[in-house]
Every structure is written in C-alpha cells, then in structure tokens.
Short mmCIF file of C-alpha atoms in Angstrom, two decimals:
data_model
loop_
_atom_site.label_atom_id
_atom_site.label_comp_id
_atom_site.label_asym_id
_atom_site.label_seq_id
_atom_site.Cartn_x
_atom_site.Cartn_y
_atom_site.Cartn_z
CA LEU G 37 0.89 -19.86 -4.38
CA LEU G 38 1.56 -16.94 -6.72
CA TRP G 39 4.67 -14.82 -6.10
CA ILE G 40 4.63 -11.48 -7.90
CA GLY G 41 7.40 -8.90 -8.11
CA ILE G 42 9.71 -6.93 -10.38
CA SER G 43 12.89 -8.41 -11.82
CA SER G 44 15.86 -6.95 -13.68
CA SER G 45 17.55 -10.36 -14.05
CA GLN G 46 17.87 -12.45 -17.16
CA THR G 47 17.93 -16.26 -17.05
CA SER G 48 20.01 -17.29 -14.02
CA GLY G 49 19.53 -18.92 -10.64
CA ASP G 50 15.86 -19.81 -10.18
CA LYS G 51 14.82 -17.65 -13.11
CA SER G 52 14.36 -19.63 -16.33
CA ILE G 53 13.01 -16.91 -18.62
CA ASN G 54 14.51 -13.68 -19.98
CA ASN G 55 13.09 -10.20 -19.58
CA PHE G 56 11.64 -8.23 -22.47
CA GLY G 57 13.18 -4.98 -21.17
CA SER G 58 15.21 -3.60 -18.28
CA ASP G 59 12.66 -4.44 -15.56
CA ASP G 60 9.62 -6.67 -15.98
CA ALA G 61 7.00 -8.20 -13.75
CA TRP G 62 8.09 -11.73 -12.78
CA VAL G 63 5.37 -14.13 -11.62
CA ILE G 64 6.09 -17.54 -10.15
CA LYS G 65 3.54 -20.20 -9.27
CA THR G 66 4.69 -22.71 -6.66
CA ASP G 67 3.16 -25.53 -4.67
CA ALA G 68 1.56 -24.76 -1.30
CA THR G 69 4.91 -25.01 0.51
CA GLY G 70 6.59 -22.49 -1.80
CA THR G 71 9.44 -24.91 -2.57
CA THR G 72 8.54 -26.29 -6.02
CA ILE G 73 8.16 -23.95 -9.01
CA LEU G 74 5.22 -25.02 -11.21
CA TRP G 75 5.62 -22.27 -13.79
CA GLN G 76 7.04 -18.78 -14.18
CA LYS G 77 6.32 -15.91 -16.57
CA VAL G 78 7.54 -12.39 -17.24
CA TYR G 79 5.29 -9.53 -18.35
CA GLY G 80 6.49 -6.33 -19.92
CA GLY G 81 7.78 -4.48 -22.93
CA SER G 82 11.09 -3.10 -24.10
CA ALA G 83 11.31 -0.40 -21.42
CA GLN G 84 10.65 -0.55 -17.67
CA GLU G 85 7.83 -1.99 -15.60
CA SER G 86 7.72 -1.37 -11.83
CA SER G 87 5.61 -1.14 -8.68
CA THR G 88 3.25 -4.13 -8.83
CA VAL G 89 -0.13 -4.55 -7.16
CA SER G 90 -2.25 -7.66 -7.54
CA ILE G 91 -5.35 -9.52 -6.51
CA ALA G 92 -6.27 -13.19 -6.92
CA THR G 93 -9.29 -14.11 -9.06
CA ILE G 94 -11.72 -16.99 -8.55
CA ASP G 95 -10.47 -18.84 -11.65
CA GLY G 96 -7.03 -19.39 -10.08
CA GLY G 97 -5.45 -16.50 -11.92
CA ALA G 98 -4.93 -12.87 -10.94
CA ILE G 99 -5.20 -9.28 -12.05
CA ILE G 100 -1.80 -7.59 -11.82
CA GLY G 101 -1.21 -3.87 -12.02
CA MET G 102 2.12 -2.16 -12.64
CA SER G 103 3.65 1.10 -13.73
CA SER G 104 4.85 0.77 -17.33
CA ARG G 105 7.06 2.86 -19.58
CA SER G 106 6.85 0.37 -22.46
CA GLY G 107 4.92 0.73 -25.68
CA ALA G 108 3.06 -2.08 -27.42
CA ASN G 109 5.86 -4.65 -27.53
CA GLY G 110 7.02 -7.71 -25.61
CA ASN G 111 3.73 -9.15 -24.36
CA LYS G 112 2.20 -5.72 -23.84
CA SER G 113 -0.36 -4.98 -26.54
CA THR G 114 -1.45 -1.49 -25.42
CA ALA G 115 0.34 1.75 -26.26
CA ASN G 116 1.76 4.16 -23.70
CA PHE G 117 0.33 7.64 -23.12
CA GLY G 118 2.99 9.40 -21.06
CA ASP G 119 6.11 8.92 -18.96
CA SER G 120 4.63 5.89 -17.19
CA ASP G 121 1.14 4.46 -17.26
CA ILE G 122 -1.00 2.07 -15.25
CA TRP G 123 -0.85 -1.30 -17.02
CA LEU G 124 -3.32 -3.94 -15.82
CA ILE G 125 -3.27 -7.54 -17.00
CA LYS G 126 -5.60 -10.46 -16.31
CA ILE G 127 -3.83 -13.82 -16.26
CA ASP G 128 -5.41 -17.27 -16.07
CA ALA G 129 -4.34 -20.13 -13.80
CA ASN G 130 -1.47 -20.95 -16.17
CA GLY G 131 -0.15 -17.41 -16.38
CA ASN G 132 -1.52 -16.62 -19.84
CA ILE G 133 -2.67 -13.03 -20.43
CA THR G 134 -6.37 -13.00 -21.25
CA ARG G 135 -7.09 -9.24 -21.00
CA GLN G 136 -5.06 -6.05 -20.57
CA TRP G 137 -5.80 -2.37 -20.08
CA THR G 138 -3.69 0.80 -19.93
CA PHE G 139 -4.72 3.94 -18.05
CA GLY G 140 -2.64 7.10 -18.10
CA GLY G 141 -2.12 10.69 -19.11
CA ASN G 142 0.75 12.89 -20.19
CA SER G 143 3.02 12.25 -17.18
CA GLY G 144 3.72 9.60 -14.53
CA ASP G 145 0.93 7.34 -13.26
CA THR G 146 1.54 4.46 -10.81
CA PRO G 147 -0.97 1.97 -9.35
CA GLN G 148 -0.70 1.75 -5.56
CA SER G 149 -3.70 -0.41 -4.66
CA LEU G 150 -6.10 -2.76 -6.45
CA ILE G 151 -9.24 -4.18 -4.83
CA ALA G 152 -12.25 -6.21 -5.95
CA THR G 153 -15.62 -4.56 -5.35
CA SER G 154 -18.81 -6.26 -4.21
CA ASP G 155 -20.48 -5.72 -7.61
CA GLY G 156 -17.85 -7.78 -9.46
CA ASN G 157 -15.73 -4.85 -10.62
CA TYR G 158 -12.34 -3.48 -9.51
CA LEU G 159 -11.03 -0.23 -8.07
CA VAL G 160 -7.52 1.05 -8.80
CA ALA G 161 -6.01 3.72 -6.55
CA ALA G 162 -3.05 5.36 -8.30
CA SER G 163 -0.66 8.21 -7.77
CA SER G 164 -0.85 10.49 -10.80
CA TYR G 165 1.06 13.48 -12.13
CA SER G 166 -0.96 13.64 -15.36
CA VAL G 167 -3.37 16.35 -16.46
CA GLU G 168 -7.03 15.58 -17.04
CA GLY G 169 -8.02 15.31 -20.69
CA THR G 170 -4.72 13.69 -21.68
CA GLY G 171 -4.47 10.00 -22.51
CA ASN G 172 -7.56 8.47 -20.95
CA ARG G 173 -7.57 10.48 -17.71
CA GLU G 174 -11.05 11.91 -17.83
CA LEU G 175 -12.14 15.48 -17.10
CA THR G 176 -14.00 14.12 -14.03
CA ALA G 177 -10.57 13.46 -12.48
CA PRO G 178 -8.79 16.85 -12.66
CA ARG G 179 -5.24 17.34 -11.44
CA ARG G 180 -5.53 18.99 -8.04
CA GLY G 181 -1.95 20.11 -7.37
CA ALA G 182 0.07 21.62 -10.20
CA GLY G 183 3.27 19.65 -10.63
CA ASN G 184 2.50 17.35 -7.68
CA GLY G 185 0.97 13.93 -7.37
CA ASP G 186 -2.75 13.35 -6.81
CA ILE G 187 -4.85 10.35 -5.89
CA TRP G 188 -6.49 9.02 -9.07
CA LEU G 189 -9.27 6.45 -8.61
CA ILE G 190 -10.52 4.30 -11.49
CA LYS G 191 -13.38 1.84 -11.15
CA PHE G 192 -13.54 -0.52 -14.11
CA ASP G 193 -15.40 -3.57 -15.38
CA PRO G 194 -12.99 -6.44 -16.15
CA ASN G 195 -15.64 -8.21 -18.22
CA SER G 196 -16.50 -5.32 -20.52
CA PRO G 197 -16.99 -6.73 -24.05
CA ASN G 198 -15.19 -3.68 -25.45
CA PRO G 199 -11.40 -3.98 -24.89
CA ASN G 200 -10.96 -0.20 -24.89
CA PRO G 201 -10.06 0.87 -21.31
CA LEU G 202 -12.42 3.86 -21.48
CA ALA G 203 -15.27 1.54 -22.43
CA ALA G 204 -14.45 -0.57 -19.37
CA THR G 205 -14.29 2.50 -17.11
CA ILE G 206 -17.25 2.91 -14.77
CA TRP G 207 -16.02 6.14 -13.17
CA GLN G 208 -12.89 8.14 -12.39
CA SER G 209 -12.21 10.71 -9.67
CA SER G 210 -9.24 12.53 -8.13
CA TYR G 211 -8.23 13.90 -4.75
CA GLY G 212 -5.37 16.11 -3.66
CA GLY G 213 -4.02 19.49 -2.70
CA ASP G 214 -0.96 21.62 -3.35
CA GLY G 215 1.61 18.95 -2.43
CA ASN G 216 2.17 15.27 -3.09
CA ASP G 217 -0.72 12.97 -2.15
CA ILE G 218 0.02 9.26 -2.55
CA PRO G 219 -2.65 6.57 -1.99
CA ILE G 220 -1.56 3.46 -0.10
CA ASP G 221 -4.68 1.29 0.14
CA ALA G 222 -8.45 1.19 -0.27
CA ILE G 223 -11.26 -0.74 1.43
CA GLU G 224 -14.89 -1.07 0.39
CA THR G 225 -17.32 -0.46 3.24
CA PRO G 226 -20.41 -2.63 3.92
CA THR G 227 -22.54 0.11 2.31
CA GLY G 228 -20.52 0.12 -0.94
CA ASP G 229 -18.57 3.30 -0.22
CA PHE G 230 -14.76 3.41 -0.07
CA ILE G 231 -12.16 4.25 2.55
CA ILE G 232 -9.00 5.59 0.89
CA GLY G 233 -5.79 5.80 2.92
CA ALA G 234 -2.92 7.99 1.73
CA TRP G 235 0.07 9.96 2.91
CA SER G 236 -0.09 13.64 2.15
CA ARG G 237 2.15 16.70 2.03
CA SER G 238 -0.67 19.02 0.92
CA ASN G 239 -2.03 21.82 3.05
CA GLY G 240 -5.68 21.83 4.04
CA GLY G 241 -7.83 24.19 1.99
CA THR G 242 -6.05 23.44 -1.29
CA GLY G 243 -7.51 21.34 -4.11
CA ASN G 244 -10.27 19.26 -2.55
CA LYS G 245 -8.35 18.61 0.66
CA THR G 246 -9.95 20.30 3.64
CA ALA G 247 -8.24 18.26 6.37
CA VAL G 248 -5.43 20.13 8.13
CA ASN G 249 -1.74 19.35 7.63
CA PHE G 250 -0.30 19.29 11.16
CA ASP G 251 3.14 20.40 9.99
CA GLY G 252 1.82 23.63 8.47
CA ASN G 253 3.97 24.65 5.50
CA ALA G 254 6.97 22.57 6.59
CA GLY G 255 6.56 20.13 3.69
CA LEU G 256 6.28 17.12 5.99
CA SER G 257 3.90 14.19 5.72
CA ASP G 258 0.70 13.31 7.56
CA TYR G 259 -1.64 10.57 6.60
CA TRP G 260 -4.90 11.48 4.99
CA VAL G 261 -7.96 9.23 5.04
CA LEU G 262 -11.09 9.86 2.98
CA LYS G 263 -14.44 8.16 2.80
CA ILE G 264 -15.92 8.58 -0.66
CA LYS G 265 -19.32 7.74 -2.06
CA GLY G 266 -19.51 4.45 -3.93
CA ASP G 267 -20.00 6.20 -7.27
CA GLY G 268 -16.96 8.44 -6.77
CA THR G 269 -19.00 11.65 -6.82
CA GLN G 270 -18.67 12.88 -3.25
CA ILE G 271 -16.27 12.98 -0.28
CA LEU G 272 -18.34 11.87 2.71
CA TRP G 273 -15.63 12.79 5.24
CA GLN G 274 -11.88 13.30 5.37
CA ARG G 275 -9.37 13.39 8.21
CA SER G 276 -5.66 13.94 8.73
CA TYR G 277 -3.66 12.09 11.37
CA GLY G 278 -0.15 13.01 12.35
CA GLY G 279 2.21 14.88 14.62
CA ALA G 280 4.93 17.43 14.10
CA LYS G 281 8.55 18.13 14.85
CA THR G 282 9.44 20.23 17.88
CA ALA G 283 12.12 22.80 18.62
CA ASN G 284 14.14 20.08 20.34
CA ASN G 285 14.37 17.96 17.18
CA PRO G 286 17.50 18.38 15.05
CA ALA G 287 17.06 19.93 11.62
CA GLY G 288 16.15 17.55 8.79
CA GLN G 289 16.30 13.81 9.55
CA SER G 290 12.56 13.41 8.75
CA TYR G 291 11.30 14.55 12.17
CA GLY G 292 7.60 15.31 11.85
CA ASP G 293 6.98 12.79 9.07
CA ASP G 294 4.20 10.18 9.33
CA TYR G 295 3.80 7.74 6.41
CA LEU G 296 0.79 5.48 6.10
CA THR G 297 1.84 1.97 5.03
CA SER G 298 -1.14 -0.26 5.86
CA LEU G 299 -4.94 -0.16 6.13
CA THR G 300 -7.22 -2.95 7.30
CA LYS G 301 -10.64 -3.56 8.81
CA SER G 302 -10.71 -3.58 12.60
CA ASN G 303 -11.72 -6.58 14.70
CA THR G 304 -14.45 -4.24 16.01
CA ASN G 305 -17.33 -3.70 13.59
CA GLY G 306 -17.57 -0.24 12.08
CA LYS G 307 -13.90 0.62 12.55
CA TYR G 308 -10.63 0.53 10.60
CA VAL G 309 -7.00 0.20 11.63
CA LEU G 310 -4.11 2.13 10.10
CA GLY G 311 -0.40 1.32 10.39
CA VAL G 312 2.16 4.09 10.07
CA GLN G 313 5.89 4.79 10.00
CA SER G 314 6.05 7.71 12.41
CA LYS G 315 8.76 10.16 13.43
CA SER G 316 6.51 12.71 15.13
CA GLU G 317 6.64 13.66 18.77
CA SER G 318 3.80 12.93 21.20
CA ASN G 319 1.19 15.59 21.97
CA THR G 320 1.76 17.31 18.63
CA GLY G 321 -0.93 17.36 15.95
CA ASN G 322 -3.35 14.64 17.04
CA LYS G 323 -0.69 12.13 18.06
CA LEU G 324 -0.69 11.21 21.75
CA THR G 325 1.73 8.28 21.87
CA PRO G 326 5.46 8.97 22.50
CA LEU G 327 8.20 8.76 19.89
CA ARG G 328 10.53 6.01 21.11
CA GLY G 329 13.30 6.07 18.53
CA ASN G 330 14.31 7.14 15.04
CA PHE G 331 11.04 5.82 13.55
CA ASP G 332 8.27 3.85 15.30
CA GLY G 333 5.25 1.93 14.26
CA TRP G 334 2.12 3.95 15.11
CA ILE G 335 -1.19 2.08 14.96
CA ILE G 336 -4.51 3.90 15.19
CA GLU G 337 -8.15 2.84 15.07
CA ILE G 338 -10.82 5.06 13.49
CA ASN G 339 -14.60 5.06 13.12
CA ASP G 340 -16.22 4.31 9.77
CA SER G 341 -18.97 6.84 10.45
CA ASP G 342 -16.82 9.97 10.70
CA GLY G 343 -13.13 8.98 10.76
CA ALA G 344 -12.68 10.00 14.40
CA LYS G 345 -9.65 8.44 16.09
CA VAL G 346 -10.78 6.08 18.87
CA GLY G 347 -7.50 4.39 19.76
CA GLU G 348 -3.75 4.44 19.16
CA ARG G 349 -0.56 2.73 20.26
CA THR G 350 3.13 2.75 19.44
CA ILE G 351 4.98 -0.43 18.60
CA GLY G 352 8.70 -1.06 18.23
CA GLY G 353 11.89 -0.25 20.08
CA ALA G 354 14.25 2.64 20.70
CA ASN G 355 15.97 2.60 17.29
CA GLN G 356 14.77 2.87 13.70
CA ASP G 357 11.75 0.62 13.16
CA LEU G 358 10.01 0.95 9.79
CA PHE G 359 6.42 -0.27 9.94
CA SER G 360 5.20 -2.35 6.99
CA LYS G 361 1.87 -4.19 7.42
CA ILE G 362 -0.87 -5.07 9.87
CA VAL G 363 -3.43 -7.87 9.31
CA ARG G 364 -6.30 -9.18 11.41
CA MET G 365 -6.08 -12.57 13.06
CA PRO G 366 -8.78 -14.89 11.61
CA ASN G 367 -10.32 -15.49 15.05
CA GLY G 368 -10.63 -11.75 15.73
CA ASN G 369 -8.39 -12.05 18.79
CA GLY G 370 -5.71 -9.56 17.74
CA TYR G 371 -3.43 -8.50 14.91
CA TRP G 372 -0.20 -9.56 13.28
CA THR G 373 2.27 -6.86 12.28
CA THR G 374 5.59 -6.74 10.49
CA MET G 375 8.32 -4.11 10.29
CA LYS G 376 12.01 -3.67 9.60
CA VAL G 377 14.01 -3.46 12.83
CA THR G 378 17.69 -2.84 13.56
CA ASN G 379 20.14 -5.19 15.26
CA SER G 380 19.43 -4.26 18.87
CA ASN G 381 16.58 -5.07 21.21
CA SER G 382 14.50 -2.75 23.36
CA ILE G 383 10.92 -2.26 24.58
CA ASP G 384 8.68 -4.47 22.35
CA ILE G 385 11.54 -6.15 20.48
CA THR G 386 12.79 -9.19 22.37
CA ALA G 387 13.73 -11.67 19.63
CA PRO G 388 17.54 -11.97 19.21
CA PRO G 389 19.00 -10.08 16.21
CA LEU G 390 20.16 -11.97 13.14
CA GLY G 391 21.78 -9.30 10.94
CA MET G 392 22.07 -5.54 10.52
CA ALA G 393 18.31 -5.23 9.99
CA ASP G 394 15.71 -8.00 10.09
CA PHE G 395 12.10 -8.74 9.36
CA TRP G 396 10.21 -8.48 12.65
CA VAL G 397 6.80 -10.12 13.12
CA ALA G 398 4.71 -9.65 16.25
CA GLU G 399 1.26 -10.52 17.56
CA ILE G 400 -0.62 -7.83 19.49
CA ASP G 401 -3.97 -7.81 21.25
CA ASN G 402 -7.06 -5.78 20.37
CA ASN G 403 -6.30 -3.04 22.90
CA LEU G 404 -5.46 -0.16 20.56
CA ALA G 405 -6.63 2.52 23.00
CA SER G 406 -3.68 2.59 25.35
CA ILE G 407 -0.81 5.08 25.59
CA SER G 408 1.07 2.39 27.57
CA PRO G 409 0.09 -0.76 25.64
CA THR G 410 0.79 -4.31 26.69
CA SER G 411 3.82 -5.96 25.13
CA PRO G 412 3.31 -8.17 22.06
CA ARG G 413 2.19 -11.69 22.88
CA TRP G 414 5.16 -12.93 20.88
CA ASP G 415 7.71 -11.58 18.43
CA ARG G 416 10.08 -13.17 15.91
CA ARG G 417 12.94 -11.97 13.76
CA LEU G 418 13.50 -13.37 10.26
CA GLY G 419 16.54 -12.76 8.10
CA GLY G 420 20.16 -13.62 7.41
CA SER G 421 23.40 -12.99 9.25
CA LEU G 422 25.34 -11.08 6.58
CA GLY G 423 26.21 -7.86 8.35
CA ALA G 424 26.34 -5.66 5.26
CA PHE G 425 22.74 -6.34 4.21
CA ASP G 426 19.30 -5.27 5.43
CA ASP G 427 16.28 -7.57 5.28
CA ILE G 428 13.26 -5.39 4.57
CA PRO G 429 9.68 -6.77 4.76
CA SER G 430 7.16 -5.43 2.28
CA ASN G 431 4.09 -7.64 2.74
CA LEU G 432 2.30 -9.86 5.23
CA THR G 433 -0.22 -12.30 3.77
CA LEU G 434 -2.60 -14.73 5.43
CA THR G 435 -3.06 -18.03 3.60
CA LYS G 436 -6.27 -20.07 3.43
CA ALA G 437 -4.69 -22.50 5.90
CA GLY G 438 -4.24 -19.68 8.42
CA ASP G 439 -0.48 -19.37 8.01
CA LEU G 440 1.43 -16.12 7.58
CA ILE G 441 3.70 -15.40 4.64
CA VAL G 442 6.18 -12.56 5.21
CA SER G 443 7.84 -11.36 2.02
CA GLY G 444 10.36 -8.66 1.24
CA VAL G 445 13.84 -8.02 -0.07
CA ARG G 446 17.46 -8.11 0.97
CA ALA G 447 19.09 -4.75 0.25
#
C-alpha cells in the first residue's frame, strides 16, 4: 500500500526522514495490512508543497501531483513560474523519482484531480489563477474570470522523450466564469470524452459558463458539471445543480452553499453519481430533497448523454454532516459513502458516537431516486474519544481484495 500526504514534521515518531522545506509530500509504502513500513520518502524543495493528488501506475509506482512554491532545489529539478505551480512526479516501486514536470503561470495553480486516460496518457484538472501566456499556460487556456480561479485542464504524455512539460502537453483548455470555479474530479467516458465535476460561484453567461447559478448574485456555491470533447476543444453540455437560501434562513452561516466533493460512475450504465456537502433548502434551485441539519450529504445521479438529473437523496442526520466520498460496491449492489459527523445520532446515523466528530461510513442501496430513501444497510463510526479533537475523513479507497480504506486527519 502507498500512503501519500503532506507533512510539516521532521524526523520523529514514525517519520524517519527530514523535510526539505516547511511542508513536503510524504509517501510511505507499507505491507498489505498497513502495519509495517517498507520505505518512506519525502518530495519537495525549500519552500512549501501542498494539496496532493495521485494515481497508481502498472509498474508498482505512482504519479503524484502537488501544488509547489519551491524552485529547483531539494529533489525538485524544475523551476517555479509563479506563486504556486502544479508539480508532477513519477516514482518507481521503490519511491525513486524517474520523471517530473511543472505546469504553471504567473499566479497560483493547484492540481485537484489526476486520472489515467484510455490512450495511455494523463489528465490533470487544476484550479488556476494564472493568466494565459505566462509560464507554460497556453493561449488555448485563457483565464475566464479576472482575479478568480478557473478550471485548467492539461492532458499530457508521461512517456514523451522530451522532458520539457510543453513538449509532453497534448492539449490544454480552461473553463470558468466571473467567480471562483474549482474542479473536484474528472472521469473519462466510454467514448473518450470527459466529465468534469466542480463547485462554482460564477454566474451563468460569464466566461464560458452558460449554466445558471441558482443563488443569483449572492456569491454562494452550486456544483457545475461539464462534459467536454476528448480533445478539449468543445463543451458538449454543462449543468448546474444546487439550491438556495430562503428568507427563513439566518444571515451568513453558509446557507445556500452546495460543494461537490465526489464524482463516480453509477451502477447503472450511462450515468454518474455526485456527492455533495449541501446547506440548501428543498424545492429551491433544482434541489428537491429536504435540508435536515447544518449540512447534509446530497447524492444525485445524472445522465451521461445530457447531464439531466434522474435521481437524488439526502444522507446524514440532523446536525452538521460533511460529505466526503462515495464509491461503487464491486458487485454493483450499492454504494459506500463516508462523511464527518458530530457526536449525536439521528435519522441515518445510528452508530454510537466516539468523540466530538467521527468518520462515518455507510452502505446504501442503488435507489437514488427517492425523496424519502431507505435507511443505510449499515453504518459505522471510526475515530478516537478525545473530546477536543475532530476526526475528519478525506478519502475512501477500495483495495484489490475488496476492502475499504478510510483515511483522513485528526484536527
């Protein structure tokens, strides 16, 4: 197993290697049980690395992407362009860097998703505040919202004989409006096109966003899903999903916000499932399911053909429940989800609390088209008992053996 994250620690505890800078990527390889460390490495320069994404490769290694503020020092050999750049490294099965690339412009650029494509290449979905024509952000990927973040897509060839990142670039494109637009995940479709899931504060009719923002000019978030042509040249369709705050909601407190956190293929062919942290009321925007508490999990199913919503359900309890991930069960018989839940039980949450806030894992069926869904088949809490700390899940991974790994942090 490979465990990948960001560390600000020097040698202490389980960590046997010092950082190059303030925060570096820390990668640990363990045995299949996760109990024995086989090796560990840090990757970075003299400044700060953050926000990792990764994907395993067939040679037992991985490609790891991070946001980097370091120049060519430490074990980073590529220079920086702006405030922070996208730094991608290829490591072998022993953790040695075999290739590295930097993509960036004159401002902040952060990788949010990294996927392998069916033609042997990779697609990076990044949030970018850089201007086209600076660094190696090409003119084909113009900044859409002045001063705000856009979605920047880069398809690149990891086996390009030329180490220059531009030589490895197959295409670049950008998507956004007048507010912040942050990609969360990407999926390649069976026809070689791409579904891009993001959360968005841009208004429809600005930049190349035509999908409506359900909160008008209130500066609140919906989630924005695009299907783009496989060569990055065309938006095939785009949709917004979200609700809004009402006059009965108190001012502030994030009412009306909907943040996409997870995107996966559906167990039904030709559909996709999105998982969301939602604080919007029912029957506002295109949200039908009721708001149960401070935040809920909101799961919707959409068509590949046009993005139309075909099902939705709420999951969680009556307090603050922050949705993290949803994954398909291998047998196609449902989904596993995880979220951060508080220390009281209600509605879907039946497992006894352990601390102030716990990891919560639940199994749900395939019925995503019900306003009054069935309860989870089972649910579990994971975490510690120290009352002053929150246990916050960030990922849910299915192993080859069919087991679930839930990972996160204690804050």
